[in-house]
Coordinates of C-alpha atoms in Angstrom, one line a residue:
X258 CA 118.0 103.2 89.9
X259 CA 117.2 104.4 86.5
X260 CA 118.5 107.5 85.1
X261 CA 115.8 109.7 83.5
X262 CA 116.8 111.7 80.8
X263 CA 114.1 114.4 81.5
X264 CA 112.0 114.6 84.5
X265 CA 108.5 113.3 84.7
X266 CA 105.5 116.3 85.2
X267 CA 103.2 116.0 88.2
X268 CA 100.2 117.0 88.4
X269 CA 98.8 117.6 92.4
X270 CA 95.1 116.8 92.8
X271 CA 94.1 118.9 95.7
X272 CA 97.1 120.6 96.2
X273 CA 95.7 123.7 98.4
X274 CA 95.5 121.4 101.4
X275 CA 97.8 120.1 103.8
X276 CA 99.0 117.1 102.0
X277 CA 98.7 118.5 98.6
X278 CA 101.3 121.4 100.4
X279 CA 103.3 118.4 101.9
X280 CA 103.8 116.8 98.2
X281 CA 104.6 119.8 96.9
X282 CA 107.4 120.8 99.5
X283 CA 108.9 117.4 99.3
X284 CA 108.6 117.3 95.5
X285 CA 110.6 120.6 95.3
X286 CA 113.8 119.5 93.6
X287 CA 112.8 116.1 93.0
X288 CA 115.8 114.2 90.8
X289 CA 112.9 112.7 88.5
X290 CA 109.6 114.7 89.5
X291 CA 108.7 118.1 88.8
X292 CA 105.2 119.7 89.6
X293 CA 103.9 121.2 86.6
X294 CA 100.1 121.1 88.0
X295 CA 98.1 122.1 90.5
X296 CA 94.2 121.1 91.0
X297 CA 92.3 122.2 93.7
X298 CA 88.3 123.4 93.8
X299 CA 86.4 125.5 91.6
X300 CA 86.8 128.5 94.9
X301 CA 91.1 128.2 93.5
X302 CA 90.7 127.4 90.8
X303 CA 92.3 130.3 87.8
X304 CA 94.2 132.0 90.7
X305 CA 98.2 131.5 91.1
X306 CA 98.7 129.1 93.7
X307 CA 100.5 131.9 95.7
X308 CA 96.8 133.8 95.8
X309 CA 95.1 131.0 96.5
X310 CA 97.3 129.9 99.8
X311 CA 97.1 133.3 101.1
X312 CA 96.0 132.6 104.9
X313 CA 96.1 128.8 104.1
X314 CA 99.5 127.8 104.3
X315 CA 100.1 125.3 107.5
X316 CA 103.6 123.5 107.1
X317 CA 106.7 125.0 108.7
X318 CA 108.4 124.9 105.7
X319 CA 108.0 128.0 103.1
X320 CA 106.5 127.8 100.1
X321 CA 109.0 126.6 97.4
X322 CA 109.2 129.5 94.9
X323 CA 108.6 127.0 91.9
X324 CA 104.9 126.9 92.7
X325 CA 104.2 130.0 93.8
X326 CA 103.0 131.8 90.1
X327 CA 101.3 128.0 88.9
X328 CA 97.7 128.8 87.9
X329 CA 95.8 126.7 90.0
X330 CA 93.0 124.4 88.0
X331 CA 90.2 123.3 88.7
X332 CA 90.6 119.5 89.4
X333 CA 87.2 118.7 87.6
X334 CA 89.3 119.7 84.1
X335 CA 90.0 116.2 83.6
X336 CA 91.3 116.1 80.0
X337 CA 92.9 119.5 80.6
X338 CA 94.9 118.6 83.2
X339 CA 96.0 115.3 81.7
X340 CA 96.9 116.7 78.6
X341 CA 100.2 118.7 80.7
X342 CA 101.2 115.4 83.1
X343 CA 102.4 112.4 82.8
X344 CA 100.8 111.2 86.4
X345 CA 99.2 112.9 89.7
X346 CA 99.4 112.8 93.1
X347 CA 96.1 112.8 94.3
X348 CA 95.1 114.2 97.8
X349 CA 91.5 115.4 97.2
X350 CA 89.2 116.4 99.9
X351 CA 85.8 114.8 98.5
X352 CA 83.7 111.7 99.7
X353 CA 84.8 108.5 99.1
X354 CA 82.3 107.8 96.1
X355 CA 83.1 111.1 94.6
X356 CA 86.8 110.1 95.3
X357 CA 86.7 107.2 93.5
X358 CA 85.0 108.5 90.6
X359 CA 87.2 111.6 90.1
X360 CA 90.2 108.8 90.2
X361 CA 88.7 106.6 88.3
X362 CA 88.0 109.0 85.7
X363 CA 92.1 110.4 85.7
X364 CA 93.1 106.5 85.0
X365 CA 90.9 106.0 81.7
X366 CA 92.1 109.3 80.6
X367 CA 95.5 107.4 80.7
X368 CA 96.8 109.3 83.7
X369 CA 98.0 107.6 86.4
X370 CA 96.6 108.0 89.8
X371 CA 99.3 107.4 92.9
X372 CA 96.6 108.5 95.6
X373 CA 97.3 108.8 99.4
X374 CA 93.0 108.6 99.7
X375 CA 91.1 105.9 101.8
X376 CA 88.4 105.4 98.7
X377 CA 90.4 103.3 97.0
X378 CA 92.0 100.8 99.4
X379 CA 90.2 98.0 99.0
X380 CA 89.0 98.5 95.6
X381 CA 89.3 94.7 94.9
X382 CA 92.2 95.2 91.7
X383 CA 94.1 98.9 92.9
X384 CA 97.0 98.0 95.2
X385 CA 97.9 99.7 98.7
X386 CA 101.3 99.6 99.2
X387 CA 104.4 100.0 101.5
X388 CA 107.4 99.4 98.8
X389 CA 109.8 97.9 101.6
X390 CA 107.0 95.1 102.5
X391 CA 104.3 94.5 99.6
X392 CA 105.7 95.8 96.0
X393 CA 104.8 92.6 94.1
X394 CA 101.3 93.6 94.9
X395 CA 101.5 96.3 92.2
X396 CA 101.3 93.5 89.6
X397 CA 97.5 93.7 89.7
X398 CA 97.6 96.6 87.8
X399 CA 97.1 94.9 84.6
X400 CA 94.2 93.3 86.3
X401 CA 92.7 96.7 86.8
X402 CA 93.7 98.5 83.2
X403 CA 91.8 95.9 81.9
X404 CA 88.0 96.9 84.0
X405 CA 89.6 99.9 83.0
X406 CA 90.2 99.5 79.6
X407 CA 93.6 101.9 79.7
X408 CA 96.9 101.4 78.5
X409 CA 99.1 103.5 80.5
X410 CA 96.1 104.9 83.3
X411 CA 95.5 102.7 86.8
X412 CA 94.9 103.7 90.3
X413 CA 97.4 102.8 93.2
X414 CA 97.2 103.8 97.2
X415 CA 99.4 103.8 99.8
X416 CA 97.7 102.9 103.2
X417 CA 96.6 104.8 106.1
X418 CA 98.9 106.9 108.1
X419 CA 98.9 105.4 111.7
X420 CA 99.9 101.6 110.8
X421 CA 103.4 103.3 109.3
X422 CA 104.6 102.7 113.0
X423 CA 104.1 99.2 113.3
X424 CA 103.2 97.2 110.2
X425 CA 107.3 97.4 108.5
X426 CA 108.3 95.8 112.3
X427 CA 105.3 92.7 111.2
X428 CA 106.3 92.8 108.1
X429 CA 110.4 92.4 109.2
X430 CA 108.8 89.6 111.7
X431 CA 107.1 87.3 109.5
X432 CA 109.5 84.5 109.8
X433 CA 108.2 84.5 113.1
X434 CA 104.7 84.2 112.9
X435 CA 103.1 86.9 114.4
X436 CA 99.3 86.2 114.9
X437 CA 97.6 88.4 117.5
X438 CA 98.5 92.2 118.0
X439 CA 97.5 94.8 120.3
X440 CA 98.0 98.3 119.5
X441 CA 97.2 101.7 120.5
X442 CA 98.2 105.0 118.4
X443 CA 98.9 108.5 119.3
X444 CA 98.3 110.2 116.4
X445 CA 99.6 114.3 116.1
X446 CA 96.7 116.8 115.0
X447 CA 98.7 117.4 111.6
X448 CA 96.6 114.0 110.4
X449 CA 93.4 116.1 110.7
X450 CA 94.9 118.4 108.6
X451 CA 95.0 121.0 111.3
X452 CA 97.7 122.5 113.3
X453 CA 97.8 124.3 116.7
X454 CA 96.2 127.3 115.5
X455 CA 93.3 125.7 113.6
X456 CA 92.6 123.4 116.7
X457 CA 93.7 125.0 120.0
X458 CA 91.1 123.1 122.2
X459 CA 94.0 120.3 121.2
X460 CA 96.8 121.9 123.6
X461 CA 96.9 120.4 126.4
X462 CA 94.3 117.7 125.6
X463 CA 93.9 114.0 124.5
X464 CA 90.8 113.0 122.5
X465 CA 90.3 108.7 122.6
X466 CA 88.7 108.6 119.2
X467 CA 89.1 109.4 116.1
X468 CA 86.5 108.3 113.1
X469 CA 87.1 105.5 111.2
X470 CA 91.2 105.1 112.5
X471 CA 90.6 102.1 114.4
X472 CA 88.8 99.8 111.4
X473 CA 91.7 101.0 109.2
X474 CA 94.6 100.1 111.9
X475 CA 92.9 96.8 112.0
X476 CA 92.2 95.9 108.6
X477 CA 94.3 97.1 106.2
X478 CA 97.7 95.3 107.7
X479 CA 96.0 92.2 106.8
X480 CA 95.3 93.3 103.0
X481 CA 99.2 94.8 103.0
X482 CA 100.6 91.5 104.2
X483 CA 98.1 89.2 102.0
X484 CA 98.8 87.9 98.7
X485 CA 97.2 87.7 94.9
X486 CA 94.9 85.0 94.2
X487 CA 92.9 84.8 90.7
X488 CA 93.3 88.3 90.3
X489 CA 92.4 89.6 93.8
X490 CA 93.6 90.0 96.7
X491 CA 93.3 88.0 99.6
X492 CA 93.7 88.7 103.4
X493 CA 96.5 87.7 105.3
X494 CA 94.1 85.3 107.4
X495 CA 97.1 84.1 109.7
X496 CA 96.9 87.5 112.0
X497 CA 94.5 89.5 114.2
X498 CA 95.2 93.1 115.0
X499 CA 93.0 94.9 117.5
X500 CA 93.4 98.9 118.1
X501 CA 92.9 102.1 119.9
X502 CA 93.5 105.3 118.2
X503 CA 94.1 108.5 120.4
X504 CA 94.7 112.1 119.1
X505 CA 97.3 114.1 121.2
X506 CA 99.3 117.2 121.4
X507 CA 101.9 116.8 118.9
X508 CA 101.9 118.7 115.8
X509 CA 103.5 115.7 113.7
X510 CA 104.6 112.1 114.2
X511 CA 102.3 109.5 115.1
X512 CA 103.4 106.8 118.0
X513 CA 101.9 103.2 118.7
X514 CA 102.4 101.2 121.3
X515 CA 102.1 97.5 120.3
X516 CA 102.1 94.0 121.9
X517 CA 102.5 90.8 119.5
X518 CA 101.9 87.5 120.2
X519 CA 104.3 84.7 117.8
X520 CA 104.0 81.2 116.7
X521 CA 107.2 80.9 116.9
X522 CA 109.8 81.7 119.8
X523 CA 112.6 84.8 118.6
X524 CA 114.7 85.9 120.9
X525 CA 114.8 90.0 121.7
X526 CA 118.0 90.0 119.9
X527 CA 116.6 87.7 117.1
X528 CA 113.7 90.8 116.5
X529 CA 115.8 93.7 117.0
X530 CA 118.7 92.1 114.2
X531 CA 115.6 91.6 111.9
X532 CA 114.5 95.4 112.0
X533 CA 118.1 96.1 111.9
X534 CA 118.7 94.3 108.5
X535 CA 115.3 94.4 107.0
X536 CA 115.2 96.3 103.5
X537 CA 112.9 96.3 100.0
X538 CA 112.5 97.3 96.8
X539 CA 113.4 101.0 97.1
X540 CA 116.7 100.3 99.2
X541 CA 118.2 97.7 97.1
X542 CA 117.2 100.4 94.0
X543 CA 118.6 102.9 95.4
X544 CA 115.6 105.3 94.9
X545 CA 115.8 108.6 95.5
X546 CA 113.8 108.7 98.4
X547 CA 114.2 105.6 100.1
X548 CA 115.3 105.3 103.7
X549 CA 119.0 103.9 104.4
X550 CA 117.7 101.5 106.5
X551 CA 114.3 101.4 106.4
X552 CA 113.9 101.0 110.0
X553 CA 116.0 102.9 112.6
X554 CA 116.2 100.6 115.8
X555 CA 116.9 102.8 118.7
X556 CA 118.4 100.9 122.1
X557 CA 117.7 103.7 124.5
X558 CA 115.1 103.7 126.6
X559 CA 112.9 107.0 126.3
X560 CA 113.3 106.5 122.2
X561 CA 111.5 106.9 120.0
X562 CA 110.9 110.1 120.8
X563 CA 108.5 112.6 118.2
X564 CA 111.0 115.7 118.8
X565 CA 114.4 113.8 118.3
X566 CA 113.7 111.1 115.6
X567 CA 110.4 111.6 113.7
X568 CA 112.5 113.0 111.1
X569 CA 114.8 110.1 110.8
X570 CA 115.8 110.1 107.0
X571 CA 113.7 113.3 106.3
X572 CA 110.7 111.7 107.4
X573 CA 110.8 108.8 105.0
X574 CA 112.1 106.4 107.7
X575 CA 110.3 104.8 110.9
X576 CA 111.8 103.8 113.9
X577 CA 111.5 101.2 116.8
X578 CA 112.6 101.2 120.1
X579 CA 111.7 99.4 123.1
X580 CA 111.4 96.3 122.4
X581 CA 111.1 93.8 125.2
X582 CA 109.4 90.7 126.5
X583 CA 105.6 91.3 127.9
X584 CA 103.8 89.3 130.6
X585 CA 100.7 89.1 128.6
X586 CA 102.2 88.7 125.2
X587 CA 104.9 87.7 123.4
X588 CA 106.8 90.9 123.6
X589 CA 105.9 94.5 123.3
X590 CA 107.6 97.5 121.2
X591 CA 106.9 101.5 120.1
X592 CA 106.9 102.7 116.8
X593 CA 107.0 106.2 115.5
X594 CA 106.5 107.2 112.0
X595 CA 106.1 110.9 110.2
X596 CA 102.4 110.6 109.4
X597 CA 102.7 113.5 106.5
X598 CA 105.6 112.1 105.0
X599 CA 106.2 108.6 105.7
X600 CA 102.4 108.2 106.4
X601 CA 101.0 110.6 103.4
X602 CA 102.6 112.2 100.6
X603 CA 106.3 111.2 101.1
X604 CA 104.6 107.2 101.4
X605 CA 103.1 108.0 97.9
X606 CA 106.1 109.8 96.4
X607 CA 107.9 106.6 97.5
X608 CA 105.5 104.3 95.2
X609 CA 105.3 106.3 92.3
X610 CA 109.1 106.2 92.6
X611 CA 108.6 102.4 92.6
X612 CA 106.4 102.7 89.5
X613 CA 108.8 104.2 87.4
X614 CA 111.5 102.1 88.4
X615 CA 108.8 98.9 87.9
X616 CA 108.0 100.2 84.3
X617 CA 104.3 101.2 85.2
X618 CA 104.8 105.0 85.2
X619 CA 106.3 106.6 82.1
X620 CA 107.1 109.9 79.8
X621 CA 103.8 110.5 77.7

């Protein structure tokens, strides 16, 4: 793990809602991160980010005190706010064209971009990544300053919230050849940005759909677990994932049930020694946030559960329980990841951790 000599400033881009508040509590005393910025709409903007969270504040946790007397700005101050940063967190609440242009736009002004958006994610040279599984992939980002024509500024993304669950289990399985996978998720309200009291026709209910979930479950895997080839990426064309996405009841913690077919024969105890032992880049660092182990294998029966283990290492861990042989497929498992930190901005804290241990993020 490197040792920084001063810490690097952050800059949050669209830190009024829920994820921009979910980097900001998890970034509060940060060994090599300090937030030095927040962005947010014009309605915010010029207002201390106390004022402009009055009424608006939806985590459990309080409002770290560092933050509170910030003067919020507004996030289309692009040369402004790169001037005070050495990189941002982005979590803006835009279309995906507007998006990628605001992100675009913080990269050639030589910011770096670590963005826990979908607009980006399969942008042909920005890389979505889980450190444990795909960190090579951030090698394309010379590919990308050059379109870009930066020195120092690229996009990267970390991937959808609801494959968190089940994708490091693939990933710890490839030795096995996993080719066809079926998997539902049961996905808490917090990844609509709501809680209970923003969405209380959600007590007590189930809804089977939520927009655009299921293409991402099945998709971006298959970028995640691909390779680089001539400066692009290419999708892992050895595996077909099919999904249901389900919202329920639970404020945080998203659950999927999965069934995966293999090419080869493991035993049970073959799988459950694999996510046992499997590790990456951030664990064999040591970075500050990474999960000792990555994956938390759980031999009881009713685990995982949301209320006992979602926050297995703070959040920045998954677990796995249940894994056994199917009559259908191969065998069948659960998975259960924290979709705000894990899945969000604790997932993107990870990688720009990776990214200043990699060389790519620096002091400007």
């Amino acid at each position: 793990m490197k040792k920084l000599e001063k810490k690097l400033r952050v800059g949050i881009l669209g830190g009024t809602g829920m994820v921009g508040q979910r980097f900001i509590t998890l970034l509060d005393g940060h060994p090599w991160f300090e937030v030095t910025t927040i962005a947010a709409s014009s309605r915010s903007a010029g207002k201390t980010y106390k004022e402009a969270m009055t009424g608006r504040w939806k985590l459990e946790d309080k409002m770290p005190e560092a933050v509170k007397d910030i003067i919020v700005k507004d996030i289309k101050d692009i040369d402004e706010i790169s001037s005070s940063v050495d990189f941002v967190f982005s979590a803006v609440d835009m279309t995906k064209e507007e998006i990628k242009a605001i992100e675009d736009d913080y990269a050639k002004a030589e910011t770096p971009v670590v963005s826990n958006n979908s607009a980006h994610r399969w942008t042909e040279d920005v890389p979505m990544v889980v450190p444990e599984i795909n960190i090579d992939h951030f090698d394309i980002i010379e590919t990308q300053k050059k379109r870009l024509g930066t020195k120092r500024g690229f996009v990267a993304v970390k991937p959808n919230c609801s494959i968190q669950g089940y994708v490091p289990a693939l990933a710890a399985w490839q030795e096995f050849e996993p080719y066809e996978v079926c998997v539902t998720t049961y996905q808490a309200i917090s990844g609509a940005g709501k809680n209970f009291s923003d969405w209380p026709e959600m007590v007590g209910n189930i809804i089977p759909y939520i927009g655009g979930e299921e293409e991402k479950s099945e998709i971006e895997p298959l970028k995640i677990l691909g390779s680089i080839k001539g400066g692009k990426f290419v999708k892992a064309d050895n595996l077909i994932i099919t999904s249901q996405c389900v919202r329920v009841p639970v404020l945080e913690g998203h659950t999927a049930a999965v069934f995966v077919k293999f090419h080869k024969n493991p035993s049970k105890e073959e799988l459950i020694d694999r996510l046992k032992n499997f590790s990456g880049f951030p664990q064999e660092n040591d970075l500050p946030s990474a999960p000792k182990p990555f994956i938390n294998y759980l031999s009881e029966d009713d685990r995982p559960q949301v209320a006992k283990d979602v926050y297995y290492e703070k959040g920045f861990g998954v677990s796995v329980g249940r894994v056994r042989k199917d009559t259908l497929f191969d065998y069948k498992f659960i998975g259960l990841a924290h979709n705000t930190v894990r899945g969000a901005a604790g997932g993107a804290i990870l990688c720009a951790e990776s990214l200043v241990e990699k060389g790519y993020i620096t002091h400007k």
